[in-house]
mmCIF file of C-alpha atoms in Angstrom:
data_model
loop_
_atom_site.group_PDB
_atom_site.id
_atom_site.type_symbol
_atom_site.label_atom_id
_atom_site.label_comp_id
_atom_site.label_asym_id
_atom_site.label_seq_id
_atom_site.Cartn_x
_atom_site.Cartn_y
_atom_site.Cartn_z
ATOM 1 C CA ASP C 1 105.322 61.337 23.154
ATOM 2 C CA GLN C 2 106.111 65.123 22.843
ATOM 3 C CA GLN C 3 103.016 66.770 23.587
ATOM 4 C CA VAL C 4 104.619 70.406 23.100
ATOM 5 C CA LYS C 5 106.997 70.658 20.021
ATOM 6 C CA GLN C 6 109.190 73.183 18.956
ATOM 7 C CA ASN C 7 110.397 72.211 15.536
ATOM 8 C CA SER C 8 113.052 74.577 15.095
ATOM 9 C CA PRO C 9 116.254 73.991 17.074
ATOM 10 C CA SER C 10 117.362 77.384 16.238
ATOM 11 C CA LEU C 11 116.507 80.587 14.608
ATOM 12 C CA SER C 12 118.831 83.680 13.602
ATOM 13 C CA VAL C 13 117.468 87.124 12.884
ATOM 14 C CA GLN C 14 118.926 90.507 12.058
ATOM 15 C CA GLU C 15 118.650 93.307 14.973
ATOM 16 C CA GLY C 16 115.500 95.392 14.484
ATOM 17 C CA ARG C 17 113.658 92.667 12.369
ATOM 18 C CA ILE C 18 110.666 90.515 13.800
ATOM 19 C CA SER C 19 111.595 87.137 15.329
ATOM 20 C CA ILE C 20 108.599 84.475 15.318
ATOM 21 C CA LEU C 21 108.957 81.572 17.299
ATOM 22 C CA ASN C 22 106.481 78.482 16.850
ATOM 23 C CA CYS C 23 105.233 76.058 19.255
ATOM 24 C CA ASP C 24 102.669 73.014 18.378
ATOM 25 C CA TYR C 25 100.769 70.999 21.016
ATOM 26 C CA THR C 26 98.889 67.751 20.712
ATOM 27 C CA ASN C 27 96.818 67.821 24.013
ATOM 28 C CA SER C 28 93.449 69.638 23.543
ATOM 29 C CA MET C 29 93.115 69.757 27.542
ATOM 30 C CA PHE C 30 95.878 72.520 27.805
ATOM 31 C CA ASP C 31 93.867 75.654 28.486
ATOM 32 C CA TYR C 32 97.173 77.750 29.581
ATOM 33 C CA PHE C 33 100.639 78.432 27.450
ATOM 34 C CA LEU C 34 103.691 80.376 28.642
ATOM 35 C CA TRP C 35 106.837 81.352 26.943
ATOM 36 C CA TYR C 36 110.184 81.217 28.780
ATOM 37 C CA LYS C 37 113.596 82.857 28.064
ATOM 38 C CA LYS C 38 116.615 81.193 29.174
ATOM 39 C CA TYR C 39 120.342 82.324 29.172
ATOM 40 C CA PRO C 40 123.162 80.310 29.717
ATOM 41 C CA ALA C 41 123.995 78.980 33.229
ATOM 42 C CA GLU C 42 120.709 80.951 34.403
ATOM 43 C CA GLY C 43 117.154 79.254 35.072
ATOM 44 C CA PRO C 44 114.487 79.938 32.637
ATOM 45 C CA THR C 45 112.294 83.343 33.291
ATOM 46 C CA PHE C 46 108.854 83.684 32.530
ATOM 47 C CA LEU C 47 108.367 85.989 29.491
ATOM 48 C CA ILE C 48 104.558 86.102 28.263
ATOM 49 C CA SER C 49 101.363 83.644 28.826
ATOM 50 C CA ILE C 50 98.151 83.430 27.096
ATOM 51 C CA SER C 51 95.016 81.515 28.438
ATOM 52 C CA SER C 52 92.920 79.393 25.995
ATOM 53 C CA ILE C 53 90.188 81.962 26.136
ATOM 54 C CA LYS C 54 92.235 84.365 24.039
ATOM 55 C CA ASP C 55 94.053 84.526 20.806
ATOM 56 C CA LYS C 56 96.332 87.041 21.434
ATOM 57 C CA ASN C 57 98.546 88.876 24.458
ATOM 58 C CA GLU C 58 100.861 91.611 23.921
ATOM 59 C CA ASP C 59 103.458 92.608 26.346
ATOM 60 C CA GLY C 60 105.865 95.520 25.092
ATOM 61 C CA ARG C 61 107.812 93.965 22.275
ATOM 62 C CA PHE C 62 106.557 90.670 22.709
ATOM 63 C CA THR C 63 103.342 89.022 21.660
ATOM 64 C CA VAL C 64 102.010 85.474 21.641
ATOM 65 C CA PHE C 65 99.148 84.403 19.250
ATOM 66 C CA LEU C 66 97.187 81.269 19.805
ATOM 67 C CA ASN C 67 95.359 79.066 17.252
ATOM 68 C CA LYS C 68 93.435 76.590 19.021
ATOM 69 C CA SER C 69 92.026 74.610 16.136
ATOM 70 C CA ALA C 70 95.422 74.287 14.939
ATOM 71 C CA LYS C 71 96.901 73.740 18.307
ATOM 72 C CA HIS C 72 99.605 76.076 17.285
ATOM 73 C CA LEU C 73 101.213 79.355 19.322
ATOM 74 C CA SER C 74 103.773 81.535 18.404
ATOM 75 C CA LEU C 75 105.871 84.131 20.022
ATOM 76 C CA HIS C 76 106.664 87.326 18.079
ATOM 77 C CA ILE C 77 109.530 89.458 19.062
ATOM 78 C CA VAL C 78 109.439 92.933 17.504
ATOM 79 C CA PRO C 79 111.781 94.527 17.195
ATOM 80 C CA SER C 80 114.416 92.131 18.043
ATOM 81 C CA GLN C 81 117.362 93.123 20.142
ATOM 82 C CA PRO C 82 120.809 91.580 20.505
ATOM 83 C CA GLY C 83 119.879 90.946 24.002
ATOM 84 C CA ASP C 84 117.172 88.707 23.180
ATOM 85 C CA SER C 85 119.504 86.049 22.136
ATOM 86 C CA ALA C 86 118.733 83.007 24.265
ATOM 87 C CA VAL C 87 116.939 79.791 24.505
ATOM 88 C CA TYR C 88 113.129 80.343 24.582
ATOM 89 C CA PHE C 89 110.938 77.318 25.718
ATOM 90 C CA CYS C 90 107.013 77.237 25.041
ATOM 91 C CA ALA C 91 105.021 75.448 27.873
ATOM 92 C CA ALA C 92 101.639 74.286 28.537
ATOM 93 C CA ARG C 93 99.256 73.382 31.516
ATOM 94 C CA ARG C 94 95.879 72.182 32.196
ATOM 95 C CA GLY C 95 93.525 73.934 34.161
ATOM 96 C CA LEU C 96 93.853 75.043 37.806
ATOM 97 C CA SER C 97 91.855 72.174 38.829
ATOM 98 C CA GLY C 98 94.169 69.960 36.628
ATOM 99 C CA THR C 99 97.404 68.334 37.903
ATOM 100 C CA TYR C 100 99.618 71.416 37.821
ATOM 101 C CA LYS C 101 102.030 69.528 35.211
ATOM 102 C CA TYR C 102 103.681 72.096 32.998
ATOM 103 C CA ILE C 103 104.692 70.386 30.022
ATOM 104 C CA PHE C 104 107.787 72.000 28.029
ATOM 105 C CA GLY C 105 108.692 72.018 24.431
ATOM 106 C CA THR C 106 112.501 71.290 23.435
ATOM 107 C CA GLY C 107 113.334 74.780 23.086
ATOM 108 C CA THR C 108 114.408 77.209 20.067
ATOM 109 C CA ARG C 109 117.956 79.096 20.655
ATOM 110 C CA LEU C 110 117.338 82.376 18.880
ATOM 111 C CA LYS C 111 120.485 84.665 17.814
ATOM 112 C CA VAL C 112 119.743 88.094 17.213
ATOM 113 C CA LEU C 113 122.719 89.290 14.831
ATOM 114 C CA ALA C 114 123.747 93.065 15.536
ATOM 115 C CA ASN B 1 114.282 88.534 48.154
ATOM 116 C CA ALA B 2 115.978 85.213 47.056
ATOM 117 C CA GLY B 3 113.444 83.637 45.417
ATOM 118 C CA VAL B 4 114.112 79.783 44.557
ATOM 119 C CA THR B 5 117.590 78.656 45.558
ATOM 120 C CA GLN B 6 119.349 75.473 44.587
ATOM 121 C CA THR B 7 122.353 73.922 46.106
ATOM 122 C CA PRO B 8 124.897 72.757 44.929
ATOM 123 C CA LYS B 9 125.662 74.527 41.715
ATOM 124 C CA PHE B 10 127.855 71.790 40.353
ATOM 125 C CA GLN B 11 128.117 68.139 41.593
ATOM 126 C CA VAL B 12 130.197 65.172 40.459
ATOM 127 C CA LEU B 13 129.058 61.474 41.437
ATOM 128 C CA LYS B 14 130.374 58.448 40.713
ATOM 129 C CA THR B 15 127.906 55.372 39.788
ATOM 130 C CA GLY B 16 126.135 54.191 42.650
ATOM 131 C CA GLN B 17 126.461 57.049 44.733
ATOM 132 C CA SER B 18 123.579 58.723 46.384
ATOM 133 C CA MET B 19 122.921 62.227 46.953
ATOM 134 C CA THR B 20 120.469 65.020 47.696
ATOM 135 C CA LEU B 21 119.825 68.165 45.701
ATOM 136 C CA GLN B 22 118.483 70.999 47.720
ATOM 137 C CA CYS B 23 116.001 73.612 46.874
ATOM 138 C CA ALA B 24 114.192 76.273 48.762
ATOM 139 C CA GLN B 25 112.130 79.224 48.179
ATOM 140 C CA ASP B 26 110.895 82.060 50.009
ATOM 141 C CA MET B 27 107.836 83.292 48.432
ATOM 142 C CA ASN B 28 105.446 80.787 50.269
ATOM 143 C CA HIS B 29 104.461 79.131 47.092
ATOM 144 C CA GLU B 30 102.206 75.932 47.526
ATOM 145 C CA TYR B 31 103.470 74.412 44.441
ATOM 146 C CA MET B 32 107.055 73.056 43.642
ATOM 147 C CA SER B 33 108.479 70.822 41.359
ATOM 148 C CA TRP B 34 111.570 69.352 39.555
ATOM 149 C CA TYR B 35 112.624 69.331 35.749
ATOM 150 C CA ARG B 36 115.615 68.167 34.124
ATOM 151 C CA GLN B 37 117.028 69.715 31.078
ATOM 152 C CA ASP B 38 119.003 67.397 28.591
ATOM 153 C CA PRO B 39 120.079 68.659 25.018
ATOM 154 C CA GLY B 40 117.328 68.074 22.615
ATOM 155 C CA MET B 41 114.802 66.987 25.095
ATOM 156 C CA GLY B 42 113.831 70.410 26.565
ATOM 157 C CA LEU B 43 112.707 70.410 30.308
ATOM 158 C CA ARG B 44 111.050 67.253 31.725
ATOM 159 C CA LEU B 45 109.147 67.044 34.671
ATOM 160 C CA ILE B 46 110.697 64.756 37.199
ATOM 161 C CA HIS B 47 108.414 65.207 40.242
ATOM 162 C CA TYR B 48 106.068 67.776 41.824
ATOM 163 C CA SER B 49 104.284 68.746 44.770
ATOM 164 C CA VAL B 50 101.083 70.611 45.457
ATOM 165 C CA GLY B 51 101.668 71.607 49.042
ATOM 166 C CA ALA B 52 103.468 70.243 52.399
ATOM 167 C CA GLY B 53 102.883 66.342 52.433
ATOM 168 C CA ILE B 54 101.790 65.872 49.021
ATOM 169 C CA THR B 55 103.701 64.716 45.966
ATOM 170 C CA ASP B 56 103.588 63.146 42.767
ATOM 171 C CA GLN B 57 105.230 61.899 39.976
ATOM 172 C CA GLY B 58 105.912 63.671 36.513
ATOM 173 C CA GLU B 59 107.090 62.416 33.238
ATOM 174 C CA VAL B 60 110.368 60.918 34.101
ATOM 175 C CA PRO B 61 110.400 60.141 38.210
ATOM 176 C CA ASN B 62 112.416 56.651 38.012
ATOM 177 C CA GLY B 63 115.527 56.908 40.025
ATOM 178 C CA TYR B 64 114.614 59.946 42.047
ATOM 179 C CA ASN B 65 112.584 60.335 45.444
ATOM 180 C CA VAL B 66 111.205 63.578 46.551
ATOM 181 C CA SER B 67 109.445 64.859 50.023
ATOM 182 C CA ARG B 68 107.910 67.897 51.134
ATOM 183 C CA SER B 69 107.898 68.120 54.903
ATOM 184 C CA THR B 70 107.707 71.961 54.880
ATOM 185 C CA THR B 71 106.232 74.617 52.413
ATOM 186 C CA GLU B 72 109.674 75.992 51.735
ATOM 187 C CA ASP B 73 111.784 72.737 50.952
ATOM 188 C CA PHE B 74 111.654 70.172 48.046
ATOM 189 C CA PRO B 75 114.755 68.370 47.944
ATOM 190 C CA LEU B 76 115.285 65.587 45.224
ATOM 191 C CA ARG B 77 117.264 62.637 46.062
ATOM 192 C CA LEU B 78 119.358 60.436 43.755
ATOM 193 C CA LEU B 79 118.867 57.020 45.229
ATOM 194 C CA SER B 80 121.663 55.294 43.370
ATOM 195 C CA ALA B 81 123.329 57.535 40.564
ATOM 196 C CA ALA B 82 123.632 56.630 36.865
ATOM 197 C CA PRO B 83 125.415 58.136 33.960
ATOM 198 C CA SER B 84 121.852 58.357 32.484
ATOM 199 C CA GLN B 85 121.126 60.931 35.234
ATOM 200 C CA THR B 86 123.897 63.423 34.098
ATOM 201 C CA SER B 87 121.858 66.533 33.356
ATOM 202 C CA VAL B 88 120.961 69.887 34.534
ATOM 203 C CA TYR B 89 118.207 70.041 37.155
ATOM 204 C CA PHE B 90 115.989 73.013 37.593
ATOM 205 C CA CYS B 91 113.516 73.385 40.713
ATOM 206 C CA ALA B 92 110.751 75.545 40.018
ATOM 207 C CA SER B 93 107.785 77.158 42.357
ATOM 208 C CA SER B 94 104.439 78.999 41.825
ATOM 209 C CA TYR B 95 101.425 79.782 43.450
ATOM 210 C CA SER B 96 97.977 78.543 42.033
ATOM 211 C CA GLY B 97 97.803 79.992 38.649
ATOM 212 C CA SER B 98 100.890 81.705 38.107
ATOM 213 C CA PRO B 99 103.849 81.143 36.248
ATOM 214 C CA LEU B 100 106.770 78.871 37.366
ATOM 215 C CA HIS B 101 109.830 80.609 38.949
ATOM 216 C CA PHE B 102 112.915 78.671 38.397
ATOM 217 C CA GLY B 103 115.943 78.496 40.106
ATOM 218 C CA ASN B 104 119.585 78.724 38.675
ATOM 219 C CA GLY B 105 119.930 74.904 38.508
ATOM 220 C CA THR B 106 122.357 72.240 39.341
ATOM 221 C CA ARG B 107 124.718 70.763 36.962
ATOM 222 C CA LEU B 108 125.272 66.895 37.777
ATOM 223 C CA THR B 109 127.788 64.700 36.071
ATOM 224 C CA VAL B 110 127.791 61.183 36.872
ATOM 225 C CA THR B 111 130.802 58.950 35.893
#
């Protein structure tokens, strides 16, 4: 039972254009969402997060949007750069008083073409 | 600042052998966890700990043991390795409310 789903295993985008990575979840108890980036032979690194009390969070070129009614979040990268080529994981967590279980999606491999 | 350190980086085991994957963090994080990454499966939680002496199971705990005797260390023990445990293992830590910090992983092959 996959509680966090990333239905696109891969995505290719031209340099300078927008990359949009999508993530769906099923558990309405999740209230904190994160995106991680992973390069080969390295551990995932934190990129950006959003609390369920917000619908948007920005950090430079990265913006995460949350649609609670649709149980959907997306990561926008504008403009995309070749260095953004990596695997991106979305993750979800219940509140601080919860079980500290971070549930991850299956990942989307982004390739930014120069 | 080393962050989260995992050893070894690579390991090959024969079916039935046991071993311990080491994880240490120097950030005084109370929360530590182990994930495995498999193709098409993403990162799946094996075990986690919210402090010294406290551990709990994640999504895929079978075949693995953990203990947390200190804040810094959270070893993962494979009791009797099986080919299905061939994977990349990541250890992560955080303090309350913060995102997870990951180590660089241990690639394990069980033949």
